[in-house]
Coordinates of C-alpha atoms in Angstrom, one line a residue:
Chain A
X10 CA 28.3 11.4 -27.9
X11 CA 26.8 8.7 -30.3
X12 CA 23.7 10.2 -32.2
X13 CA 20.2 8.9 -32.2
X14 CA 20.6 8.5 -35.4
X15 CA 22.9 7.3 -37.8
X16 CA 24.4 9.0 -40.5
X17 CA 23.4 7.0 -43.4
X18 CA 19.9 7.0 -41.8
X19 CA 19.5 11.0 -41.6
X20 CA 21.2 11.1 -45.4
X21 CA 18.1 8.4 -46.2
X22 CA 15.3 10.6 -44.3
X23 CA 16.5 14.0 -45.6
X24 CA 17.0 12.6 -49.0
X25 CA 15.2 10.0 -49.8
X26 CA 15.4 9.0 -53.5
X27 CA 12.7 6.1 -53.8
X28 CA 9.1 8.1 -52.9
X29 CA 6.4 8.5 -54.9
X30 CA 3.5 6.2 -56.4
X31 CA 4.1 4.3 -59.9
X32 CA 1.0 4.6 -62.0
X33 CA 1.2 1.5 -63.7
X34 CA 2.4 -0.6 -60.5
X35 CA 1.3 -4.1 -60.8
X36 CA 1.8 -4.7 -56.9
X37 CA 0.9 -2.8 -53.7
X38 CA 1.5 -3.5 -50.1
X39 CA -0.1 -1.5 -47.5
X40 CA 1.2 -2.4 -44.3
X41 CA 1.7 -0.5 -40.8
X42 CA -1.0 1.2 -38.8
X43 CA -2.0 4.1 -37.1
X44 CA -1.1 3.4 -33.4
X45 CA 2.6 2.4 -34.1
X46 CA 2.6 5.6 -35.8
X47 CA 4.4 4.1 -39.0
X48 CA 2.0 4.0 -42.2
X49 CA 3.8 2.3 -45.2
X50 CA 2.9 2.0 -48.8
X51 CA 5.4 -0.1 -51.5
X52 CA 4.7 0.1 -54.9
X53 CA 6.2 -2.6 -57.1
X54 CA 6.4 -2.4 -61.0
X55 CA 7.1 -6.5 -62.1
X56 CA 8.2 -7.7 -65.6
X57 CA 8.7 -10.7 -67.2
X58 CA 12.0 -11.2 -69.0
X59 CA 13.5 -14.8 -70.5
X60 CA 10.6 -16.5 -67.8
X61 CA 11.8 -14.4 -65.1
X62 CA 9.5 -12.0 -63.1
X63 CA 12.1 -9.0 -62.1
X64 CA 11.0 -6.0 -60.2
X65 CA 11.7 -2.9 -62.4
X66 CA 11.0 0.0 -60.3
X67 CA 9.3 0.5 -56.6
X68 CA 8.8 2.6 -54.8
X69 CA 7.1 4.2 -51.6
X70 CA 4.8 6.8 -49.6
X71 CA 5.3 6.5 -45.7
X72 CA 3.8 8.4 -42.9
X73 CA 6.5 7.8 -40.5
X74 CA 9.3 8.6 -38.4
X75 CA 13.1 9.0 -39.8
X76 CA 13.4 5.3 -39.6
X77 CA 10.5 4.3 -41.1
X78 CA 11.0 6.6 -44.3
X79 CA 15.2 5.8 -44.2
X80 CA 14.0 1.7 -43.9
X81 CA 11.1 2.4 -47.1
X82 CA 13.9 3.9 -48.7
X83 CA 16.4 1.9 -48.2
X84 CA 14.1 -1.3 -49.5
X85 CA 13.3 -0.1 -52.7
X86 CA 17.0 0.4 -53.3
X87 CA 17.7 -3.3 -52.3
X88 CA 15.3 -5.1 -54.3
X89 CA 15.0 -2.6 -57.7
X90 CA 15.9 -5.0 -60.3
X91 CA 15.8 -8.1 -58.2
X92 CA 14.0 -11.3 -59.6
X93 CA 11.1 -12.1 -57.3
X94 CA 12.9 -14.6 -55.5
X95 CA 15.4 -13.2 -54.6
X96 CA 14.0 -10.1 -53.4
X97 CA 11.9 -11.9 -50.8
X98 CA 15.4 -13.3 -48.9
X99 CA 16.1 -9.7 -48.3
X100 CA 15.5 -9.9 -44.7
X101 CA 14.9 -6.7 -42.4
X102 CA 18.6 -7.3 -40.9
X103 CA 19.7 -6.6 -44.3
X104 CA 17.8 -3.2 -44.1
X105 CA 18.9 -2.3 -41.0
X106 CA 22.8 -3.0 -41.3
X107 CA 22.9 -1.5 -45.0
X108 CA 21.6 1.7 -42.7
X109 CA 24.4 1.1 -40.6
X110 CA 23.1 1.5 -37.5
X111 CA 19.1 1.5 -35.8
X112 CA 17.8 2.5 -32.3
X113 CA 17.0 -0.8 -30.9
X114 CA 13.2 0.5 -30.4
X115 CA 13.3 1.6 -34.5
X116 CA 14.2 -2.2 -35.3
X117 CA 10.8 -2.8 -36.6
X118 CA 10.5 0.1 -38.9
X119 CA 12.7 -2.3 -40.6
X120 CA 10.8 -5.4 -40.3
X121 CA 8.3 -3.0 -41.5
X122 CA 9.8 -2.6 -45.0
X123 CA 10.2 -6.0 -45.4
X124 CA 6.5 -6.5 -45.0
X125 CA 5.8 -4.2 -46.9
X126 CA 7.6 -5.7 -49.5
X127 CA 6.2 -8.8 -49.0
X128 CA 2.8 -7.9 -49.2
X129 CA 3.4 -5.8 -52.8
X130 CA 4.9 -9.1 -53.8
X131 CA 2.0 -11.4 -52.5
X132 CA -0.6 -8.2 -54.4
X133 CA 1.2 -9.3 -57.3
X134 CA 1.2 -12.7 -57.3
X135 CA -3.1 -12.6 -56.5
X136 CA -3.6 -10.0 -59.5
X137 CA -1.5 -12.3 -61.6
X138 CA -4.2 -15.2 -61.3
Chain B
X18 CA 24.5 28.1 -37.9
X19 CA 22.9 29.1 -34.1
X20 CA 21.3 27.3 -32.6
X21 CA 17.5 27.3 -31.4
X22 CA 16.2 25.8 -28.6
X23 CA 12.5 25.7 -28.0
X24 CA 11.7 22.7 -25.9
X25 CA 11.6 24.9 -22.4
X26 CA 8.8 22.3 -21.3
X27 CA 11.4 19.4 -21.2
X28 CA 14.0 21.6 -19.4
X29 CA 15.4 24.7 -19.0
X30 CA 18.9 26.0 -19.0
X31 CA 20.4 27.1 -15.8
X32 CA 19.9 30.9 -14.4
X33 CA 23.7 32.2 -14.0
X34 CA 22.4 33.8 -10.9
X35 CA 21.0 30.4 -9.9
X36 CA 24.6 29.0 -10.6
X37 CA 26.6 31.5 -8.9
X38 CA 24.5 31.0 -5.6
X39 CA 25.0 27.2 -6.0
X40 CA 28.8 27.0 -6.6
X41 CA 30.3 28.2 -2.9
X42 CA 27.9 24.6 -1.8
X43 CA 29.7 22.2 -4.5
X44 CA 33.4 23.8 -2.9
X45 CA 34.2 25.6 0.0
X46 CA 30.7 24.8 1.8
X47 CA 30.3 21.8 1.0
X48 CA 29.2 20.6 5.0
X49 CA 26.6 18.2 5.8
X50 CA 23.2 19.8 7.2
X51 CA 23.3 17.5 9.9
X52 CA 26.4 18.4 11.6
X53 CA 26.3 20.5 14.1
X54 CA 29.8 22.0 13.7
X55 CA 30.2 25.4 11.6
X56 CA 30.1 24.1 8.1
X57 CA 27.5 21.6 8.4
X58 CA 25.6 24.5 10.2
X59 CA 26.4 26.4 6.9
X60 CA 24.3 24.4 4.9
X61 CA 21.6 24.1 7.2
X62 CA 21.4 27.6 6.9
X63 CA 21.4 27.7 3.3
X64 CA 18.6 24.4 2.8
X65 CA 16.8 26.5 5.6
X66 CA 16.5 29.8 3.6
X67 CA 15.9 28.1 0.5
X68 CA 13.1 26.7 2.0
X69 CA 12.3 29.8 3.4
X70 CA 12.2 31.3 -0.3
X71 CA 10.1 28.3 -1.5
X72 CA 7.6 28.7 1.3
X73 CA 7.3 32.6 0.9
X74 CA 6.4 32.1 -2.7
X75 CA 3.8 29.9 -2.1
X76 CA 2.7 31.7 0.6
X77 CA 2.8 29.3 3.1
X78 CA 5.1 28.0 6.4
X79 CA 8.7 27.0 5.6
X80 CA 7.7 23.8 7.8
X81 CA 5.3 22.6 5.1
X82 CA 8.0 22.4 2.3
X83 CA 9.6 19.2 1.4
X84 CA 12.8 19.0 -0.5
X85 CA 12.8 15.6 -2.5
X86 CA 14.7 14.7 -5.7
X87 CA 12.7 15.5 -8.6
X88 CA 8.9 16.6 -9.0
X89 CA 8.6 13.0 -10.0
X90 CA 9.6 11.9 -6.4
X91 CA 6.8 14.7 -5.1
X92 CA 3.8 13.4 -6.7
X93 CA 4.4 10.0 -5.6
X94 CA 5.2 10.9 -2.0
X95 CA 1.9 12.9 -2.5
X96 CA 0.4 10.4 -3.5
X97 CA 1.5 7.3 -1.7
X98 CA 2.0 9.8 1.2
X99 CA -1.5 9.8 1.8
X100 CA -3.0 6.8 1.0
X101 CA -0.6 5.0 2.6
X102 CA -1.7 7.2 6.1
X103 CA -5.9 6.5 5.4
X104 CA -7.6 5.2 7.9
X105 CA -10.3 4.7 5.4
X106 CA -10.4 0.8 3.8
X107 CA -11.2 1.3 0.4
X108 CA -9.6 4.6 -0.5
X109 CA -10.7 6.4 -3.5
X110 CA -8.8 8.7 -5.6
X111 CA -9.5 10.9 -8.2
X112 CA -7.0 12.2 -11.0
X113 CA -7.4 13.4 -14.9
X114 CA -6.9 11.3 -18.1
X115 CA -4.4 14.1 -18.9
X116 CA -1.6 13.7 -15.9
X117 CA 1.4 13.5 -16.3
X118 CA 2.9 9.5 -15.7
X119 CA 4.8 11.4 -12.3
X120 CA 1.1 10.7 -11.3
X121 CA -0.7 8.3 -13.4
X122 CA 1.8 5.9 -13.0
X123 CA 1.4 5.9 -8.7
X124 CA -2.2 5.7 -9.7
X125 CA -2.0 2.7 -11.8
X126 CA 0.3 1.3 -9.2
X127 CA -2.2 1.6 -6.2
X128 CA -5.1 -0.2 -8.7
X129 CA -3.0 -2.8 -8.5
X130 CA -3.2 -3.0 -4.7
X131 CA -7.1 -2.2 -4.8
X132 CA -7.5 1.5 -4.3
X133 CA -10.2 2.7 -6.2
X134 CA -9.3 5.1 -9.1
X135 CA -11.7 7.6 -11.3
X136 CA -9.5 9.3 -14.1
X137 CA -11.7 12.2 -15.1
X138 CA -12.0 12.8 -19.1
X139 CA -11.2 16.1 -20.0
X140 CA -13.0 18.3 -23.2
X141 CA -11.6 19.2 -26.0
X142 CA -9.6 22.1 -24.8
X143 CA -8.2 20.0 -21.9
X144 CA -10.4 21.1 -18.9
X145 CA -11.3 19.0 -16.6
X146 CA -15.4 19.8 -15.9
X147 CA -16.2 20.5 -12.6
X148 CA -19.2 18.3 -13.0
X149 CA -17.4 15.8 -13.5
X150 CA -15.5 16.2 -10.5
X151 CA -18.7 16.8 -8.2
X152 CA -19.9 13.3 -10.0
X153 CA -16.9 11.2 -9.1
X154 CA -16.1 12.2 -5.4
X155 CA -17.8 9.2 -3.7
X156 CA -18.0 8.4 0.4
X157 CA -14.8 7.1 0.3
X158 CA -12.5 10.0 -1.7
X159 CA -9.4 10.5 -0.2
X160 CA -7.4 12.8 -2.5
X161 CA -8.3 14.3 -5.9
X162 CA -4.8 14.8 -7.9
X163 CA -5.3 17.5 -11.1
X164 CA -2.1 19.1 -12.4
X165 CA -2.0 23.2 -12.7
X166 CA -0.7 22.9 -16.5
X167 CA -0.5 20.6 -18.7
X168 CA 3.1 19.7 -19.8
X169 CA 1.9 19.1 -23.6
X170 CA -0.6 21.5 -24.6
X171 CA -0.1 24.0 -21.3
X172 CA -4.1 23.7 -20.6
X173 CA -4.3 25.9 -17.0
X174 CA -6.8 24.1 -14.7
X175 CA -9.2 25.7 -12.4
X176 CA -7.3 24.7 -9.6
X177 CA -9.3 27.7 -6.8
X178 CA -12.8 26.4 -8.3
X179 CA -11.6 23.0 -7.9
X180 CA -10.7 22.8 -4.5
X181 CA -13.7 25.1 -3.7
X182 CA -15.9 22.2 -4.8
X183 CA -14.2 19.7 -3.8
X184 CA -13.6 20.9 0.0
X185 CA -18.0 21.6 -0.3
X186 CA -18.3 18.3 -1.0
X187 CA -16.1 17.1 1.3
X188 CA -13.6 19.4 3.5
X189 CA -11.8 16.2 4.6
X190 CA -10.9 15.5 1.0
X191 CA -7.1 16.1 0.0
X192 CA -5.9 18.3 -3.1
X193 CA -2.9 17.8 -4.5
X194 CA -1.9 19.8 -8.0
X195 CA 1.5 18.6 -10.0
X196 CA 2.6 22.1 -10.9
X197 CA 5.7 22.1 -12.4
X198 CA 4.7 23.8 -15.4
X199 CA 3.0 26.4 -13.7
X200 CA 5.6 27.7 -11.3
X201 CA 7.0 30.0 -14.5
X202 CA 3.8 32.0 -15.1
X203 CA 1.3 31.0 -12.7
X204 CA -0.2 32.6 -9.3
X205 CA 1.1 29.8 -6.7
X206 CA -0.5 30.9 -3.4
X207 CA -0.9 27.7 -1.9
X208 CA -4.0 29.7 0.1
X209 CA -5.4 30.9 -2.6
X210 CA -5.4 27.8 -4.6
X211 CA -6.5 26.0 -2.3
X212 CA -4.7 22.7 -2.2
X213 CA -3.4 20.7 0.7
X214 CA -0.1 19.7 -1.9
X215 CA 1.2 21.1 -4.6
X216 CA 4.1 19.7 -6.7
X217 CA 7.3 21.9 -8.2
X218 CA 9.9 21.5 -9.6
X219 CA 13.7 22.8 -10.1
X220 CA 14.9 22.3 -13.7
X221 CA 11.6 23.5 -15.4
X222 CA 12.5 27.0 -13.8
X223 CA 15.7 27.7 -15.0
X224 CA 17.3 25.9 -11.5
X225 CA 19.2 22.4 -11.2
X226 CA 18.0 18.9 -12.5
X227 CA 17.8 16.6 -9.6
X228 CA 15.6 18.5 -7.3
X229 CA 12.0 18.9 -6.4
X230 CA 9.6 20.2 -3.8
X231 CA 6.4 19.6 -1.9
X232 CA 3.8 21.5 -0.3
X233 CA 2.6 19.4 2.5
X234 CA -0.5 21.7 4.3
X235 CA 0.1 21.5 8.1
X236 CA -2.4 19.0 9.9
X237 CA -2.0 16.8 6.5
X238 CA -1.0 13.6 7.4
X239 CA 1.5 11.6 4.9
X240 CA 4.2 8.2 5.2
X241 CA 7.4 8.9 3.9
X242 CA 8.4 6.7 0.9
X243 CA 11.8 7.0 1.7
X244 CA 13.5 5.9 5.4
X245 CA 16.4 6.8 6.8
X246 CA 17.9 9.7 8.4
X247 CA 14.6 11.4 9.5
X248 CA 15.8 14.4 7.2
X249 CA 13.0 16.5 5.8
X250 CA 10.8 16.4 9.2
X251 CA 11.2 12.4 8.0
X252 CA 9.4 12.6 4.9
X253 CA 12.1 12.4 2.8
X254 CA 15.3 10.9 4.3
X255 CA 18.6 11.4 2.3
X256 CA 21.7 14.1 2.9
X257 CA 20.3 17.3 1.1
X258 CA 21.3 18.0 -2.1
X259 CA 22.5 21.3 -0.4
X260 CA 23.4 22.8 -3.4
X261 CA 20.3 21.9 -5.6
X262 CA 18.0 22.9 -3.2
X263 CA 20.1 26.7 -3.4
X264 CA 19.8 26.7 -6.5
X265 CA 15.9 26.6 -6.6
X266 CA 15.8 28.9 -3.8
X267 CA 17.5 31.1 -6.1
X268 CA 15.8 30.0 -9.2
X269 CA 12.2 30.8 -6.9
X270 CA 13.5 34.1 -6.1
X271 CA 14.3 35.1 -9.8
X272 CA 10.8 34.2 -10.9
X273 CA 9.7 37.1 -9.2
X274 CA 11.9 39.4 -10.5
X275 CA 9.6 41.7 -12.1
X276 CA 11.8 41.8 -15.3
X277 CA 10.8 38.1 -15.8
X278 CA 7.5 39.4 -15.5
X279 CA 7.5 41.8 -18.1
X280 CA 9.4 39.2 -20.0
X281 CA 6.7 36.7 -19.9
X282 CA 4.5 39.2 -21.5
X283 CA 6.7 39.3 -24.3
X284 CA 7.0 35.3 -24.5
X285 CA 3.3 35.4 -24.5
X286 CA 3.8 38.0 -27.8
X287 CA 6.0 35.3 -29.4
X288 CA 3.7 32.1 -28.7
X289 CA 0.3 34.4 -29.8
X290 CA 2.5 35.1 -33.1
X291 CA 3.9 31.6 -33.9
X292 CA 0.5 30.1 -33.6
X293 CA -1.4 32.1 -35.8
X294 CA 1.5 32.4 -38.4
X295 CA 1.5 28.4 -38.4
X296 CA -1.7 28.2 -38.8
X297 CA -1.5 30.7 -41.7
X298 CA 1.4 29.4 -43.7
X299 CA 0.6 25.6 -43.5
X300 CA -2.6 24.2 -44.4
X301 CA -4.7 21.9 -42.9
X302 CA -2.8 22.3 -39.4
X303 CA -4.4 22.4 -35.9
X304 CA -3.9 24.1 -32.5
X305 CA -4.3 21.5 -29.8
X306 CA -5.3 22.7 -26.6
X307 CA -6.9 25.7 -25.0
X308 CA -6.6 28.9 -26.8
X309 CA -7.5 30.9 -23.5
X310 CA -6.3 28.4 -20.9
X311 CA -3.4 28.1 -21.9
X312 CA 0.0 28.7 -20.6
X313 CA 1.9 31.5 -22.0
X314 CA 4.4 29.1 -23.6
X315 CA 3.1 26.4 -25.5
X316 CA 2.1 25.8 -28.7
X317 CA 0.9 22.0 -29.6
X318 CA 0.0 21.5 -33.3
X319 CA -0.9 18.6 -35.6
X320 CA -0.7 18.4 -38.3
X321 CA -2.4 16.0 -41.3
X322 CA -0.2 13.5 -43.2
X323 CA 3.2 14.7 -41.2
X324 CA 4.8 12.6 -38.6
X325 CA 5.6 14.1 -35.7
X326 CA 9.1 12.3 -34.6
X327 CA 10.5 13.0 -38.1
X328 CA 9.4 16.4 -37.8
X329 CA 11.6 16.8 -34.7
X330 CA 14.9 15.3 -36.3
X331 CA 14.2 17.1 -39.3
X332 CA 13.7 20.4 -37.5
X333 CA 17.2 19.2 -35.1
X334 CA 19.4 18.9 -38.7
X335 CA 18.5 22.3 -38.9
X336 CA 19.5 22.9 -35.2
X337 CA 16.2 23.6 -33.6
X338 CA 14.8 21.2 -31.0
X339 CA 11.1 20.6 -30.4
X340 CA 9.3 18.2 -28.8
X341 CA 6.2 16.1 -30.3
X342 CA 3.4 13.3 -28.5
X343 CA 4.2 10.8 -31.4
X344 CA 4.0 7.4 -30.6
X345 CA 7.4 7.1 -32.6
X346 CA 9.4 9.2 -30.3
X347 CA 8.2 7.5 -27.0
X348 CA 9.9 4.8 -25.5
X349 CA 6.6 3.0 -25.7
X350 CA 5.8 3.5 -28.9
X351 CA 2.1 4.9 -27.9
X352 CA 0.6 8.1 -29.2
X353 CA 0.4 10.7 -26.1
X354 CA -2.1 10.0 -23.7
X355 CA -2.8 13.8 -23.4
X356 CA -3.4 14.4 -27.0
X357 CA -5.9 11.0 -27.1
X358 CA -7.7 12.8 -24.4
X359 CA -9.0 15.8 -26.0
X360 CA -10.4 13.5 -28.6
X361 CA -7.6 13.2 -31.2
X362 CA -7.5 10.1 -34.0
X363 CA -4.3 8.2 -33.3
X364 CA -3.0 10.1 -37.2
X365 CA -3.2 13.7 -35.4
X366 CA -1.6 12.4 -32.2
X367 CA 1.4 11.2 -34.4
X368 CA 1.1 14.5 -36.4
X369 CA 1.9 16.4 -33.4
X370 CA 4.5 19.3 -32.5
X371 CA 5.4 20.5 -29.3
X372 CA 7.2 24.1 -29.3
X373 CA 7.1 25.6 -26.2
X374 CA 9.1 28.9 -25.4
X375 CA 11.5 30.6 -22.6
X376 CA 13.3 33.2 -21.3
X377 CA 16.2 33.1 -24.0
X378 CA 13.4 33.1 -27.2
X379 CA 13.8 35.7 -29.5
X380 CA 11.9 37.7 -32.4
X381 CA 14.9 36.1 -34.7
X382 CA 14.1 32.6 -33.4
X383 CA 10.6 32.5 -34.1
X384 CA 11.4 34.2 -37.5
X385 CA 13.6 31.6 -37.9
X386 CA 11.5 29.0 -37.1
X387 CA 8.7 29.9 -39.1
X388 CA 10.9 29.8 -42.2
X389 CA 12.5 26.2 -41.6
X390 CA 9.0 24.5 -40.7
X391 CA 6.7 25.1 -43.7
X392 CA 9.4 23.1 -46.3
X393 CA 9.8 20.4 -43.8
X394 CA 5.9 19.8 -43.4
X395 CA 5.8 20.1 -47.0
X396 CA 8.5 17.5 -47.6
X397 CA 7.2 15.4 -45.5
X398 CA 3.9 15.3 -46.7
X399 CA 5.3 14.6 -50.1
X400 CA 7.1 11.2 -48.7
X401 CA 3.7 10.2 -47.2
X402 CA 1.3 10.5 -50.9
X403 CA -0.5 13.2 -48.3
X404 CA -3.2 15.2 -50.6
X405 CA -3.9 18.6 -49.7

């Protein structure tokens, strides 16, 4: 019998370390909506060292499924520490195979975080002008 | 760790009686119905008190039941059945927003092929108004289709009033009712009720997957769906599954066992008590449905800034399984239809749990429960930012 779930997925959902709000976040993306069911919030903390912008510390609130919370998870602990670059190639395949394995219908909880992402980034990048 | 199952609306384990009268039909008897040497005469025998059984429960002729495959296959023979057979040109039909897909789906399926189709609204406890019933039956009504109980939040329809009004308005109007939730706790005197079809099914009752049954009132004309053999009076062609249709025989006759009764009293205890101790121990929580029309069984709650789905695995790592009408544990990824109905925001469809009880359920189970779910809500409201 294979699960519904992974392992590494349930471990994320049951334990995820990465929820929460930062006070002083300097980014937030707000993405998801009610009728998928998945509601996602990324909080990004960005600071400038030697010229480059690296993201300290994020992290999330989702009203979601398993997946949705394992993928918000799973994000922040992907990117934390990233420069800003290099946090945006971080694709939602890389989300979903570092979770080892995703119901094909839980795919976009995935492509989820990485919006989410990219729309803390792009709320930094607007504040920053 | 036991454990707890409490999803008896999705299916329900098999009665050992109900096994034990199906086992001689997998192996020694294992004849075709349609022979007419001795074992094949063996299973005729069998289907024919089954149906027998069937019909004396619903209190009606063993020559207006039909075995089919599932409930599913019942509704749309019901369905199809008769507007397939209508003399009139542009049938109308009448069902509720709250149906199961067994029927909404045919439904949506005739649209396509221009039969006219009302889907009634239904109030905030589920009920379908019988105003709104009288309003919608036009010239042209063929069949009204409204289910017994509801399969998510166990809402009981006035299925007598119903067909009293609708056979006023129009005695040459059909009534079918999908019932497969209702068979458990529910008067089901075809008579009384006062529908031309009515829908069960076998697994919901402690019997076999794989088989269903339909009421087909005598003088009620319907076209088979599926063509063959000519078995089931040729309504439903197809060897019998001889040994399902023992088994709900068997699984019709221990519903009336009057220790079942007495048992469902008890169920009835346990639901009373898990809905008001929900209620009590987690705020900001709601009871969806009816809390008088509602089946003995069910409880259907939402609750705010919880996700319904990730409710369910998180209450399964514990080794309970419930059920939920979030959109992120359908296949289709949409909030439950019934739950939109009663007037829900898309947020307390998601933030729904099912839990709906049986035979087996115990004091110790609902204790149980009641001690796993409060954390989980709370945990999960802490991942979201909710604010109480």
């Amino acid at each position: 019998m294979k699960p519904y779930y992974s392992k590494k997925v349930i471990e994320r959902f049951l334990h995820p370390k990465n929820f929460g709000k930062i006070k002083d976040a300097n980014g937030v993306g707000k993405v998801g909506n009610p009728r998928c069911g998945d509601l996602m919030e990324l909080y990004i903390k960005v600071e400038k060292k030697n010229n480059k912008e690296i993201i300290k510390d994020i992290k999330f609130n989702t009203m979601g499924c398993a997946a949705a919370i394992a993928t918000s998870d799973m994000i922040c602990d992907l990117v934390r520490g990233k420069i800003l670059k290099e946090a945006l190639k971080i694709g939602y395949q890389d989300v979903a195979d570092k979770l080892g394995f995703l119901p094909p219908i839980k795919v976009h909880c995935a492509y989820l975080a990485q919006e989410g992402l990219k729309a803390a980034i792009k709320d930094y990048q607007k504040r920053k002008k | 760790m036991p454990k707890i199952y409490l999803d008896y609306a999705a299916t329900t384990p098999i009665d050992p009686k109900v096994l034990k009268a199906m086992l001689p039909y997998l192996r020694k008897d294992f004849g075709n119905p349609s022979s007419i040497y001795y074992l094949g005469q063996k299973a005729l025998g069998a289907v024919d008190e089954a149906r027998k059984t069937v019909a004396d429960f619903l209190g009606c002729d063993a020559g207006e039941i039909v075995f089919t495959g599932s409930a599913t296959e019942a509704n749309n023979l019901a369905i199809f059945g008769v507007i397939k057979t209508t003399k009139i040109t542009k049938p109308h039909l009448i069902t509720s927003q709250i149906e199961h897909h067994a029927v909404l789906e045919p439904c949506r399926e005739l649209e396509k092929q221009g039969v006219e189709v009302t889907y009634l609204p239904v109030n905030k406890e589920g009920l379908v108004g019988l105003a709104e019933v009288k309003k919608a039956i036009k010239a042209n009504t063929v069949l009204v289709s409204i289910m017994y109980a509801n399969n998510e939040i166990g809402t009981i329809q006035p299925i007598a009033e119903l067909s009293k009004l609708i056979k006023k308005t129009n005695p040459k109007i059909l009534f079918h009712t999908d019932a497969v939730q209702a068979v458990n706790y529910l008067d089901c005197d075809v008579e009384k009720l006062g529908v031309d079809l009515f829908t069960l099914s076998s697994h919901k009752i402690y019997g076999p997957k794989g088989v269903g049954a339909l009421f087909v009132k005598k003088g009620v004309s319907i076209a088979p769906l599926i063509r063959g053999g000519g078995h089931e009076a040729g309504l439903r062609s197809g060897t019998e599954n001889v040994a399902g249709i023992v088994g709900l025989g068997a699984a019709i006759k221990e519903i009336q066992n009057p220790k079942h009764k007495i048992q469902n009293i008890g169920i009835r205890q346990l639901k009373d008590k898990l809905i008001k101790n929900i209620l009590k121990l987690i705020p900001d929580a709601n009871l969806n449905g009816s809390q008088e029309h509602r089946l003995p069984n069910n409880v259907n709650i939402s609750f705010q800034g919880a996700e319904g789905e990730a409710m369910v695995i998180a209450l399964d790592q514990k080794g309970i399984a419930a059920s939920t009408g979030s959109a992120c544990s359908s296949k289709s990824l949409e909030p439950s239809h019934v739950l939109l109905a009663l007037g829900l925001s898309e947020e307390e469809a998601h933030g729904s749990l099912r839990i709906t009880l049986g035979r087996p359920t115990c004091q110790e189970e609902i204790e149980r429960f009641l001690k796993v779910l409060p954390p989980i809500i709370q945990r999960l409201r802490q991942i979201s930012g909710y604010q109480l």
